[in-house]
Every structure is written in structure tokens, then in C-alpha cells.
Coordinates of C-alpha atoms and ligand atoms in Angstrom, one line a residue:
M1 CA 64.8 254.7 -176.2
H2 CA 68.0 253.8 -178.1
V3 CA 68.4 255.2 -181.7
L4 CA 71.1 254.2 -184.1
L5 CA 72.2 256.7 -186.8
A6 CA 73.9 255.2 -189.9
T7 CA 76.0 257.5 -192.0
S8 CA 78.9 257.5 -194.5
E9 CA 80.4 260.7 -193.1
L10 CA 80.8 261.9 -189.5
N11 CA 82.5 265.0 -188.3
P12 CA 85.3 265.3 -187.2
Y13 CA 86.5 261.9 -188.5
S14 CA 85.3 262.0 -192.2
K15 CA 83.8 264.8 -194.1
T16 CA 83.2 265.9 -197.7
G17 CA 80.2 268.2 -196.9
G18 CA 77.4 269.0 -194.6
L19 CA 76.2 265.4 -194.0
A20 CA 79.2 264.9 -191.7
D21 CA 78.4 268.0 -189.6
M22 CA 74.7 267.3 -189.5
V23 CA 74.8 263.8 -188.3
A24 CA 77.5 264.5 -185.6
A25 CA 75.6 267.5 -184.4
L26 CA 72.2 265.8 -184.5
A27 CA 73.7 262.9 -182.4
K28 CA 74.9 265.4 -179.8
G29 CA 71.6 267.3 -179.8
L30 CA 69.7 264.0 -179.3
A31 CA 71.9 262.7 -176.6
G32 CA 71.9 266.1 -174.8
P33 CA 69.0 268.4 -173.9
A34 CA 66.6 267.3 -176.6
G35 CA 66.7 263.7 -175.5
R36 CA 66.8 265.0 -171.9
G37 CA 69.6 262.5 -171.4
V38 CA 67.2 259.6 -171.6
L39 CA 67.7 258.8 -175.3
R40 CA 70.6 256.6 -176.0
I41 CA 72.4 257.4 -179.3
S42 CA 74.8 255.3 -181.3
V43 CA 76.2 256.4 -184.6
V44 CA 77.9 254.0 -187.1
S45 CA 80.2 255.1 -189.9
P46 CA 83.2 253.6 -191.8
L47 CA 86.7 253.6 -190.3
Y48 CA 88.4 255.5 -193.2
R49 CA 92.1 255.9 -193.7
G50 CA 93.8 258.1 -191.1
V51 CA 91.0 258.2 -188.5
L52 CA 92.8 256.2 -185.8
G53 CA 96.0 258.2 -186.3
S54 CA 94.3 261.6 -185.8
H55 CA 91.7 260.9 -183.2
S56 CA 92.2 259.5 -179.7
G57 CA 89.9 257.3 -177.7
I58 CA 88.7 255.0 -180.5
E59 CA 89.0 251.5 -179.1
P60 CA 89.1 248.3 -181.1
T61 CA 86.5 245.7 -180.1
P62 CA 86.8 241.9 -180.5
W63 CA 83.6 242.1 -182.6
R64 CA 84.5 241.0 -186.2
P65 CA 81.3 240.5 -188.2
A66 CA 81.4 238.5 -191.4
I67 CA 79.2 240.3 -193.9
R68 CA 77.8 238.8 -197.0
I69 CA 78.7 240.7 -200.2
G70 CA 77.6 238.7 -203.3
D71 CA 78.9 235.1 -202.8
S72 CA 81.7 236.1 -200.3
L73 CA 81.8 236.7 -196.6
V74 CA 83.8 239.9 -195.9
E75 CA 85.1 240.3 -192.4
G76 CA 84.9 243.7 -190.7
R77 CA 85.8 244.9 -187.3
F78 CA 84.0 247.3 -185.0
H79 CA 85.8 250.0 -183.1
R80 CA 84.0 252.3 -180.7
K81 CA 84.4 255.6 -178.9
A82 CA 82.1 256.5 -175.9
L83 CA 81.6 260.3 -176.0
R84 CA 79.2 260.4 -173.2
P85 CA 77.5 257.7 -171.2
N86 CA 74.5 257.8 -173.7
L87 CA 76.4 258.6 -176.9
T88 CA 78.7 256.1 -178.7
H89 CA 80.4 256.4 -182.1
W90 CA 80.9 253.1 -183.8
F91 CA 83.3 252.6 -186.7
V92 CA 83.4 249.7 -189.0
E93 CA 86.8 248.7 -190.2
Q94 CA 87.3 247.0 -193.6
P95 CA 90.6 248.0 -195.0
G96 CA 89.9 246.7 -198.5
F97 CA 86.8 249.0 -198.7
Y98 CA 87.8 252.0 -196.6
D99 CA 91.5 252.4 -196.3
R100 CA 91.7 254.7 -199.4
A101 CA 92.7 258.2 -200.2
G102 CA 89.0 259.4 -200.7
L103 CA 85.6 258.7 -199.2
Y104 CA 83.8 258.1 -202.5
A105 CA 86.2 259.0 -205.3
E106 CA 89.7 259.7 -206.3
A107 CA 91.0 262.0 -209.0
Q108 CA 87.3 262.9 -209.7
R109 CA 86.3 259.3 -210.4
D110 CA 83.9 257.4 -208.2
Y111 CA 85.3 254.1 -206.9
A112 CA 84.1 251.3 -209.1
D113 CA 83.0 249.2 -206.0
N114 CA 80.9 251.9 -204.2
A115 CA 77.9 249.6 -204.3
A116 CA 79.7 246.9 -202.4
R117 CA 81.4 249.4 -200.0
F118 CA 78.1 251.0 -198.9
L119 CA 76.2 247.8 -198.9
F120 CA 78.8 246.6 -196.5
L121 CA 78.2 249.7 -194.3
S122 CA 74.5 249.2 -194.4
R123 CA 74.8 245.5 -193.4
A124 CA 77.3 246.5 -190.6
A125 CA 74.7 248.9 -189.3
L126 CA 72.2 246.1 -189.2
V127 CA 74.6 243.8 -187.4
L128 CA 74.8 246.4 -184.6
A129 CA 71.0 247.0 -184.6
R130 CA 70.4 243.3 -184.3
H131 CA 73.1 242.2 -181.9
L132 CA 73.8 245.1 -179.5
P133 CA 72.7 244.2 -176.0
D134 CA 70.3 247.1 -175.9
P135 CA 69.0 247.0 -179.5
P136 CA 67.8 250.3 -181.0
R137 CA 64.1 250.9 -181.4
V138 CA 64.8 253.2 -184.4
V139 CA 67.5 253.2 -187.1
H140 CA 67.9 256.6 -188.7
A141 CA 69.7 256.2 -192.1
H142 CA 71.1 259.1 -194.1
D143 CA 71.4 259.5 -197.8
W144 CA 71.9 256.8 -200.5
Q145 CA 74.9 255.2 -198.8
T146 CA 72.6 253.7 -196.2
G147 CA 69.5 253.6 -198.3
L148 CA 69.4 249.8 -198.4
V149 CA 69.2 249.6 -194.6
P150 CA 65.4 249.4 -194.4
L151 CA 65.1 246.9 -197.3
L152 CA 67.8 244.6 -195.9
A153 CA 66.1 244.7 -192.4
R154 CA 62.8 243.7 -193.9
H155 CA 64.4 240.8 -195.6
E156 CA 66.0 239.7 -192.4
Q157 CA 62.7 240.0 -190.7
L158 CA 60.9 237.8 -193.3
Q159 CA 63.6 235.3 -194.0
G160 CA 66.2 235.6 -191.3
G161 CA 64.2 235.2 -188.1
W162 CA 64.6 238.8 -186.9
T163 CA 61.3 239.0 -185.2
Q164 CA 61.4 242.7 -184.2
P165 CA 63.6 244.9 -186.4
P166 CA 63.7 248.5 -185.4
R167 CA 61.5 251.2 -187.1
M168 CA 63.2 253.0 -189.9
V169 CA 63.6 256.7 -190.5
F170 CA 65.4 257.9 -193.7
T171 CA 66.8 261.4 -194.3
I172 CA 67.5 262.9 -197.7
H173 CA 70.4 265.3 -197.6
N174 CA 70.7 265.6 -201.3
L175 CA 68.3 264.0 -203.8
A176 CA 70.8 264.6 -206.6
F177 CA 73.0 261.8 -205.4
Q178 CA 71.1 258.5 -205.6
G179 CA 73.6 255.7 -205.6
S180 CA 72.5 254.4 -209.0
F181 CA 74.2 251.2 -210.1
P182 CA 73.8 248.6 -212.9
L183 CA 71.2 245.9 -212.4
S184 CA 73.9 243.3 -212.0
S185 CA 74.9 244.9 -208.7
W186 CA 71.7 243.5 -207.2
D187 CA 73.6 240.2 -206.9
L188 CA 75.8 241.8 -204.3
T189 CA 72.9 242.2 -201.9
G190 CA 72.1 238.5 -201.9
L191 CA 68.3 239.4 -201.9
P192 CA 66.0 237.4 -204.1
A193 CA 65.7 238.7 -207.7
D194 CA 61.9 239.3 -207.2
W195 CA 62.7 241.8 -204.4
L196 CA 64.0 244.2 -207.0
H197 CA 61.0 246.0 -208.4
I198 CA 59.8 249.5 -208.9
E199 CA 58.3 249.6 -205.4
S200 CA 61.7 248.8 -203.9
A201 CA 65.1 249.7 -205.4
R202 CA 64.5 249.5 -209.2
H203 CA 64.6 252.8 -211.0
H204 CA 64.9 253.0 -214.8
D205 CA 66.6 249.6 -215.1
R206 CA 69.2 250.5 -212.5
V207 CA 69.5 249.6 -208.8
N208 CA 68.9 252.8 -206.9
F209 CA 70.0 252.7 -203.2
L210 CA 68.3 256.0 -202.4
K211 CA 65.0 254.8 -203.7
A212 CA 65.2 251.7 -201.5
G213 CA 65.3 254.0 -198.5
L214 CA 62.4 256.1 -199.8
T215 CA 60.2 253.1 -200.5
Q216 CA 60.9 251.1 -197.4
A217 CA 61.4 253.5 -194.4
Q218 CA 58.5 254.2 -192.2
A219 CA 59.2 258.0 -192.2
I220 CA 61.2 260.2 -194.6
T221 CA 62.7 263.5 -193.7
T222 CA 64.7 266.1 -195.5
V223 CA 66.8 268.9 -194.1
S224 CA 64.5 271.9 -194.6
P225 CA 60.7 272.5 -194.9
T226 CA 61.1 274.3 -198.3
Y227 CA 63.2 271.5 -199.8
A228 CA 60.6 269.0 -198.6
R229 CA 58.1 270.9 -200.8
E230 CA 60.5 271.5 -203.7
I231 CA 61.4 267.8 -204.2
L232 CA 57.7 267.1 -205.0
T233 CA 58.2 269.0 -208.3
A234 CA 59.8 267.9 -211.5
E235 CA 62.4 270.7 -211.2
H236 CA 63.9 269.4 -207.9
G237 CA 62.6 265.9 -207.7
C238 CA 65.4 264.3 -209.7
G239 CA 63.0 261.8 -211.2
L240 CA 61.7 260.6 -207.8
E241 CA 59.0 263.3 -207.4
G242 CA 56.2 260.8 -208.3
L243 CA 57.3 258.4 -205.5
L244 CA 57.8 261.3 -203.0
L245 CA 54.3 262.5 -203.8
K246 CA 52.9 259.1 -203.0
R247 CA 54.7 259.1 -199.7
Y248 CA 53.7 262.7 -199.0
N249 CA 52.1 261.8 -195.7
D250 CA 55.3 260.3 -194.4
L251 CA 57.6 263.1 -195.6
G252 CA 58.6 266.1 -193.6
G253 CA 61.3 268.8 -193.5
I254 CA 63.3 269.6 -190.4
L255 CA 65.8 272.4 -190.7
N256 CA 69.4 271.6 -189.7
G257 CA 71.0 273.3 -186.7
V258 CA 74.5 274.4 -185.9
D259 CA 76.9 272.6 -183.6
T260 CA 77.4 275.6 -181.3
E261 CA 80.4 274.1 -179.6
E262 CA 82.3 273.9 -182.9
W263 CA 80.9 277.1 -184.5
N264 CA 81.1 279.8 -181.8
P265 CA 83.1 282.9 -182.6
A266 CA 83.4 283.6 -178.9
T267 CA 85.4 280.4 -178.2
D268 CA 86.6 279.2 -181.6
P269 CA 90.3 278.0 -181.2
D270 CA 91.0 278.3 -184.9
L271 CA 90.6 282.1 -184.8
P272 CA 93.3 284.7 -184.1
A273 CA 90.8 286.7 -182.0
R274 CA 87.4 286.0 -180.6
F275 CA 84.3 288.1 -180.8
H276 CA 80.5 288.1 -180.1
A277 CA 77.5 290.1 -181.1
G278 CA 78.1 292.7 -178.3
D279 CA 81.8 293.3 -179.3
L280 CA 83.0 293.0 -182.9
S281 CA 86.5 294.3 -182.3
G282 CA 87.9 290.7 -182.6
K283 CA 86.2 290.4 -186.0
A284 CA 88.3 293.2 -187.4
V285 CA 91.4 291.3 -186.2
C286 CA 90.1 288.2 -187.9
K287 CA 89.5 290.1 -191.1
A288 CA 93.0 291.5 -191.3
A289 CA 94.5 288.1 -190.5
V290 CA 92.6 286.3 -193.2
Q291 CA 93.4 289.0 -195.7
R292 CA 97.1 288.4 -194.8
E293 CA 96.8 284.6 -194.9
M294 CA 95.1 284.7 -198.3
G295 CA 97.7 287.2 -199.7
L296 CA 95.3 290.2 -200.1
P297 CA 96.0 293.8 -199.0
Q298 CA 95.1 294.3 -195.4
D299 CA 92.5 296.9 -195.6
T300 CA 89.5 296.7 -193.2
A301 CA 87.8 299.5 -195.1
V302 CA 87.2 297.2 -198.2
P303 CA 84.3 294.8 -197.8
L304 CA 85.4 291.2 -197.9
L305 CA 83.1 288.7 -199.6
A306 CA 83.6 284.9 -199.3
N307 CA 82.5 281.5 -200.4
I308 CA 83.5 278.1 -199.0
S309 CA 82.1 275.2 -201.0
R310 CA 82.3 272.1 -203.2
L311 CA 82.8 273.7 -206.6
T312 CA 79.9 272.4 -208.6
D313 CA 76.8 273.4 -210.4
Q314 CA 74.6 272.9 -207.3
K315 CA 76.4 275.7 -205.4
G316 CA 76.3 278.3 -208.2
S317 CA 80.1 278.4 -208.3
E318 CA 80.0 279.5 -212.0
L319 CA 77.6 282.4 -211.2
I320 CA 79.9 283.5 -208.4
A321 CA 83.0 283.5 -210.7
S322 CA 81.3 285.4 -213.5
T323 CA 79.6 287.9 -211.2
V324 CA 82.7 288.7 -209.3
R325 CA 84.6 289.1 -212.6
A326 CA 81.9 291.4 -214.0
L327 CA 81.7 293.6 -210.9
L328 CA 85.4 294.0 -210.5
K329 CA 85.7 294.8 -214.2
A330 CA 83.1 297.5 -213.7
G331 CA 85.3 299.1 -211.0
E332 CA 83.3 298.0 -207.9
V333 CA 85.5 298.0 -204.8
F334 CA 85.6 294.8 -202.8
Q335 CA 87.7 291.7 -202.1
F336 CA 86.6 288.1 -202.6
V337 CA 88.0 284.9 -201.1
Q338 CA 87.2 281.5 -202.4
L339 CA 87.9 278.2 -200.6
G340 CA 86.8 275.0 -202.3
S341 CA 87.5 272.2 -204.6
G342 CA 85.6 270.2 -207.1
E343 CA 85.1 270.5 -210.9
R344 CA 88.4 271.3 -212.6
A345 CA 86.9 274.0 -214.9
L346 CA 85.5 275.8 -211.8
E347 CA 88.8 275.4 -209.9
N348 CA 90.5 277.0 -212.9
A349 CA 88.0 279.8 -213.1
F350 CA 88.8 280.9 -209.6
R351 CA 92.5 280.5 -210.1
D352 CA 92.2 282.7 -213.2
L353 CA 90.2 285.3 -211.3
A354 CA 92.8 285.5 -208.6
R355 CA 95.6 285.9 -211.2
R356 CA 93.7 288.6 -213.0
F357 CA 92.8 290.6 -209.9
P358 CA 95.6 289.8 -207.4
D359 CA 94.7 292.6 -205.0
R360 CA 91.0 291.7 -205.1
V361 CA 90.6 287.9 -205.3
A362 CA 92.2 285.0 -203.5
A363 CA 91.5 281.4 -204.2
R364 CA 92.5 278.4 -202.2
I365 CA 91.8 275.2 -203.9
G366 CA 91.5 272.3 -201.4
F367 CA 89.8 271.3 -198.2
H368 CA 90.9 273.1 -195.0
A369 CA 88.6 273.0 -192.0
A370 CA 90.4 275.5 -189.8
L371 CA 90.8 278.0 -192.7
S372 CA 87.0 277.7 -193.3
H373 CA 86.5 279.0 -189.7
R374 CA 88.9 281.9 -190.2
I375 CA 87.2 282.9 -193.5
E376 CA 83.8 282.9 -191.9
A377 CA 85.2 285.1 -189.0
G378 CA 86.9 287.5 -191.4
A379 CA 84.3 287.9 -194.0
D380 CA 81.8 290.7 -194.2
F381 CA 79.5 289.0 -196.6
Y382 CA 79.0 285.3 -197.6
L383 CA 77.8 284.5 -201.1
M384 CA 75.6 281.4 -201.5
P385 CA 73.7 281.5 -204.9
S386 CA 72.9 277.8 -204.9
R387 CA 70.8 276.4 -207.8
F388 CA 69.2 274.2 -205.1
E389 CA 70.1 273.7 -201.4
P390 CA 68.5 271.0 -199.3
C391 CA 69.6 273.0 -196.2
G392 CA 73.1 274.5 -196.4
L393 CA 75.2 275.0 -193.4
N394 CA 77.5 277.8 -194.4
Q395 CA 74.8 280.4 -194.4
L396 CA 74.1 279.3 -190.8
Y397 CA 77.8 279.5 -189.8
S398 CA 78.0 282.9 -191.6
L399 CA 75.0 284.3 -189.6
R400 CA 76.8 283.3 -186.3
Y401 CA 80.1 284.7 -187.4
G402 CA 78.7 288.1 -188.6
A403 CA 79.3 287.4 -192.3
V404 CA 76.0 288.7 -193.8
P405 CA 74.7 286.0 -196.2
V406 CA 73.7 286.8 -199.7
V407 CA 71.6 283.8 -200.8
R408 CA 69.3 282.5 -203.5
A409 CA 65.9 281.9 -202.1
T410 CA 65.8 278.1 -202.3
G411 CA 65.6 275.2 -199.9
G412 CA 67.2 275.8 -196.5
L413 CA 68.5 279.2 -197.6
Q414 CA 64.9 280.3 -198.0
D415 CA 64.1 279.0 -194.5
S416 CA 67.1 280.4 -192.6
V417 CA 67.8 283.9 -194.0
V418 CA 65.4 286.8 -193.6
D419 CA 65.5 289.6 -196.2
P420 CA 64.6 293.1 -195.2
R421 CA 61.7 293.0 -197.7
E422 CA 60.2 290.0 -195.7
N423 CA 60.7 291.5 -192.3
A424 CA 62.9 294.6 -191.8
A425 CA 63.0 294.2 -188.0
L426 CA 64.2 290.6 -188.1
A427 CA 66.3 290.9 -191.3
T428 CA 69.6 288.9 -191.4
G429 CA 70.7 288.9 -195.1
I430 CA 70.0 289.5 -198.7
K431 CA 67.9 287.2 -200.9
F432 CA 67.4 286.9 -204.6
T433 CA 65.4 284.5 -206.7
P434 CA 66.3 284.1 -210.4
Y435 CA 69.3 281.8 -211.0
T436 CA 71.0 284.4 -213.2
E437 CA 74.2 286.5 -213.1
A438 CA 72.1 289.6 -213.3
A439 CA 70.2 288.7 -210.1
L440 CA 73.3 287.8 -208.2
R441 CA 75.0 291.0 -209.4
H442 CA 72.1 293.0 -208.2
A443 CA 72.2 291.3 -204.8
V444 CA 75.9 291.9 -204.4
L445 CA 75.4 295.5 -205.3
K446 CA 72.9 295.7 -202.4
A447 CA 75.5 294.2 -200.1
L448 CA 78.0 296.8 -201.2
A449 CA 75.4 299.5 -200.5
L450 CA 74.8 298.0 -197.1
W451 CA 78.5 298.2 -196.4
K452 CA 78.2 302.0 -196.7
D453 CA 75.4 302.1 -194.1
P454 CA 77.0 300.9 -190.9
A455 CA 73.9 301.2 -188.7
W456 CA 71.8 299.1 -191.1
L457 CA 74.6 296.6 -191.6
G458 CA 75.0 296.4 -187.8
H459 CA 71.3 295.7 -187.4
L460 CA 71.4 292.7 -189.9
R461 CA 74.6 291.4 -188.4
H462 CA 73.3 291.6 -184.9
N463 CA 70.1 289.8 -185.8
G464 CA 72.1 287.0 -187.5
M465 CA 74.6 286.6 -184.7
T466 CA 71.9 286.3 -182.1
A467 CA 69.4 284.1 -184.1
D468 CA 69.0 280.7 -182.5
F469 CA 70.0 277.8 -184.8
S470 CA 71.1 275.5 -182.0
W471 CA 70.2 271.9 -182.3
D472 CA 68.0 271.8 -179.2
R473 CA 64.8 272.7 -181.1
Q474 CA 65.4 270.7 -184.2
A475 CA 66.6 267.6 -182.3
A476 CA 63.3 267.7 -180.3
E477 CA 61.5 267.4 -183.7
Y478 CA 63.4 264.3 -184.5
V479 CA 62.6 262.9 -181.0
A480 CA 58.9 263.5 -181.7
L481 CA 59.3 261.7 -185.0
Y482 CA 61.1 258.7 -183.5
E483 CA 58.4 258.4 -180.9
S484 CA 55.6 258.6 -183.5
V485 CA 57.1 255.9 -185.7
C486 CA 57.4 253.7 -182.6
R487 CA 53.8 254.2 -181.8
E488 CA 52.5 253.2 -185.3
Ligands
ADP501 P1 77.1 270.5 -198.9 O1 76.9 269.4 -197.9 O2 76.0 270.4 -200.0 O3 78.5 270.5 -199.5 P2 76.7 272.4 -196.7 O4 76.6 273.8 -196.7 O5 75.6 271.6 -196.0 O6 76.9 271.9 -198.2 O7 78.0 271.9 -195.9 C1 79.3 272.0 -196.5 C2 80.2 271.9 -195.3 O8 81.5 271.5 -195.9 C3 80.4 273.1 -194.5 O9 80.8 272.8 -193.2 C4 81.6 273.8 -195.3 O10 82.3 274.7 -194.5 C5 82.4 272.6 -195.6 N1 83.3 272.7 -196.7 C6 83.0 272.7 -198.1 N2 84.1 272.8 -198.8 C7 85.1 273.0 -198.0 C8 86.5 273.3 -198.1 N3 87.1 273.4 -199.3 N4 87.3 273.4 -197.0 C9 86.7 273.3 -195.8 N5 85.4 273.1 -195.6 C10 84.6 273.0 -196.6
GLC502 C1 73.7 268.0 -198.3 C2 73.1 269.3 -198.8 C3 73.2 270.5 -197.9 C4 72.9 270.1 -196.5 C5 73.7 268.9 -196.1 C6 73.5 268.5 -194.6 O1 75.0 267.8 -198.6 O2 73.6 269.6 -200.1 O3 72.3 271.5 -198.4 O4 73.1 271.2 -195.7 O5 73.5 267.8 -196.9 O6 72.2 268.1 -194.4

């Protein structure tokens, strides 16, 4: 079976968050053991600025599709890279849309033509699906940027003579981002006006790309079982809980895995020393190195806490800043490292904290992939007090790198971290539930107590480092899903 994954981000070429990691790793997992080498996987994403310059092996093809956007035909060009005989990455070039400084936004402002940019991507995916010599049986679209794919395919089936379009699977990575545009943007799609209704893409007098995916795909997944349940509620459903409840039978949650080639402390080329569950001496070297790199005193006796994240309300960044401040003011002894970028006020809050406690807090505002590996390797604890978290990848990376996660019990955090109160023998981290500074403070104090109990800390660390979050198991669940939508 051939499966085409359509995505706006793909690690290592383009990334603002976990979507990039998830799709790249899922593709590898599907092409490898889970697909037993018999599945053929293609992935399509935009050719953003700088991709050709920093990655070898991407070849231009003569294939230049003319794609309808409103009344115009916009020409693109496909490039491809064959990673394995059964795994190909496709890139669609369209300089007017993708040769820009950001993926979605610049200077915190979304690009005004994002509807056209991601309609273009969705149509390009369908050009591949329809015209590849070995057409995919399934297209697996991800998040709002490719939400229109199933609807556009249905239109081509009914009006454009596409007799057997592929089956459609749609994955929600974050329901908070829906791709909501004014009604006038419907004209860009070239679909008839009466195709825009509340059972397709219309939502509160807007065109909603995510809703198009949710209403039209044969199967819907999200990235953890707990989030799959949470989004059926008003608290987490972002206004789409009614629709999701209707599609309950077609909705499932499959926890993300870790790309164990990229995130492996025993082989990671970004680290100054390597380590594994049986020998943590390299982790102490990594800790001292990251303290030095971040300008903190090199003291391995002080516990090092960390967070790497988009700085935004979802991630509980404000809770982290206020809790770290309160605990340091109260005289608690620890260091804290923040890597991230996002809302200006939050960036400034971490800069202020670093100025106020220069020996205790370091903040690096920006996006640095290699540094994120070094921080995971050096940290003793990883704070992730998300307000909601569809899956979350950093707690999984932290488990593997021996940084004990301190998480709020929501979404994928609930599904991937085991608190001693749930199961002492299998415990891997510390969980708390209320989204309050008091609850996070209490959880951090537990972490600081754990620091003083090396045997118990070693137990949690060892459990986390040896837990299996490889993609083999999860990719097998996607294979079963693809097979089931093809049987329907
Ligand atoms: P989300 O996709 O909601 O942002 P995830 O935990 O799924 O959250 O994935 C975030 C990914 O982005 C992780 O790989 C994380 O390390 C990475 N990341 C986030 N911010 C930064 C940053 N400033 N520098 C480097 N990597 C970052
Ligand atoms: C989204 C979610 C995050 C998830 C990632 C990959 O960005 O916010 O929780 O891990 O997608 O699925």
C-alpha cells in the first residue's frame, strides 16, 4: 500500500513545533518495521526558504503543476528526495508563497495570504495523489494547513472525473489552531458556493480549514488517547466539540513516539558527552557544559530545571516564570534554564528573571535545535505545566535523556508520564492537576526533595530512560487504521 502524508512542517527541513517531528518520524516508522518494508510512504510539504541550501539530495523534477487559486493558475514545481526505496519526501516550490522569513508569520503577524498558501499546498498534495504512477490508497493530512484536502478531493471526484480518490485520514495536532478565514476566502478554493455549509467548512460565518478535514475525512485521529477524550468537552473542544461528538466513532487517539535515531543520548552528535541508562557519567559532563554555555555557575550539586518551548499560554509559560520567581525568592536552591520564543511579554518575563537571578536563571530567546538537545541532556528535571497538551514531545525526549519530567496531568502528558502515586514501581515523573502556581510550586518542591534522595531519583530516571516510546508500536496502529479505512 502507498500512503501520502501531507504536512506544512517536516523535520529537519521546516519546524516550528512538534508537528514537524511527528510527521517525519511517523513516515520513517511506517516505511520501516511497522510497514515491514511493504508500505510505500510519500510525504509532501512546502519548499520553504533555505531548505535547498542546507540539505543535500533534494532533486528538482520537471513536474510543474499549475494550481488554481481563485481565478488564477499559480505554477509550482516539485522537488524530491528519496530517503529509502520506499520513502520519498516531496517538496512543492512556489517562491511567491514559501520563500519567506517565516513559515506562517513574521514579527508575530500571520501572513495575510495564509489561506491561499495552504490551499496551494493542499491542491499540490492532490496533484501528487492523482498523478503519481503508483497513486496512494490513503492520504493522511495533518492539521488545518491541509484540512481542505479531503473536501477538494471529493469535489474532484464528483466534478473532475477522478473516479477513485484515495481514502482520507486527518490528524489533529492542535485544535486551538483552526485556519479560520473570512467567508470571502472561499472564492480562492474555486468550489461552488453551496459547498460551503456547516457540514463542510463553514463555522460561525468563517471558512474553517480544520473543520473541512474533520467533516470530510473517513477517519480522524489525534495524538494521544487522553486528548481524544478531552476534545469532546467544551473546555478543550475549541467550539468543535459538538462536531467531534458526532464523529465519535471515527475518532481515535494514538500517542506520538520518539525518533530514536535523532533523540538518543548514547549517539547524539550535538552532545559534548554521551550516556545511557547504565552509565550516567556523560550526563554530568553535559550538565556542566550546558551550565557553562548558558552562563550559569558550573555546579553539578545544584539541581538544574529546564523548559524548551513556544512561549505561549498553552505551554504554561507564565506559570513557570511566576513559580520559579516565587521559589527562588523563598530561598530554594536550584538553577533554571529556559529556551524558547513566542509572546513578547513572556520573552521579557524570562529575560527579567535571568537579570534578577543571574546565578540561578538563564534564558535564551530564539529557536536552537542543537541547544535543545544539550539542555535535555544536561537537565535534571523538565517542567511542562501545559494548560492543554495534545501529545507533547519534550516530556518524551526528557524521559530518554534522564531529565525527570514535572508535568500537568493533561493530554499526552497524562498518557506518557507515570507518577509514583499511580505506580511506584513504574514511576517516571511528577504529575499535578490544577492549573495553578500553587500546584506547580508543590510539584517543583517534590522534585527538589527527590533530588536529595539519589536512590529514588535514580529509580525514576532509569524507568524513564528505558521506557519504550519508539515509533514501531504507534506506527503499527496507523497501519491498522489505514487498512481499516481501505476496507470500508
Ligand atoms: P508543540 O508542537 O505544541 O510546540 P511539542 O512538545 O510537541 O510542542 O514539540 C515542540 C518541539 O519543538 C520539540 O521538538 C521542541 O524541542 C521544539 N522546540 C520548541 N521551541 C524550541 C526552541 N526555542 N528551540 C529549539 N527547539 C524548540
Ligand atoms: C502540536 C501539539 C503537541 C504535539 C505536536 C505533535 O503542536 O501542541 O502537543 O506533540 O503537535 O503532534
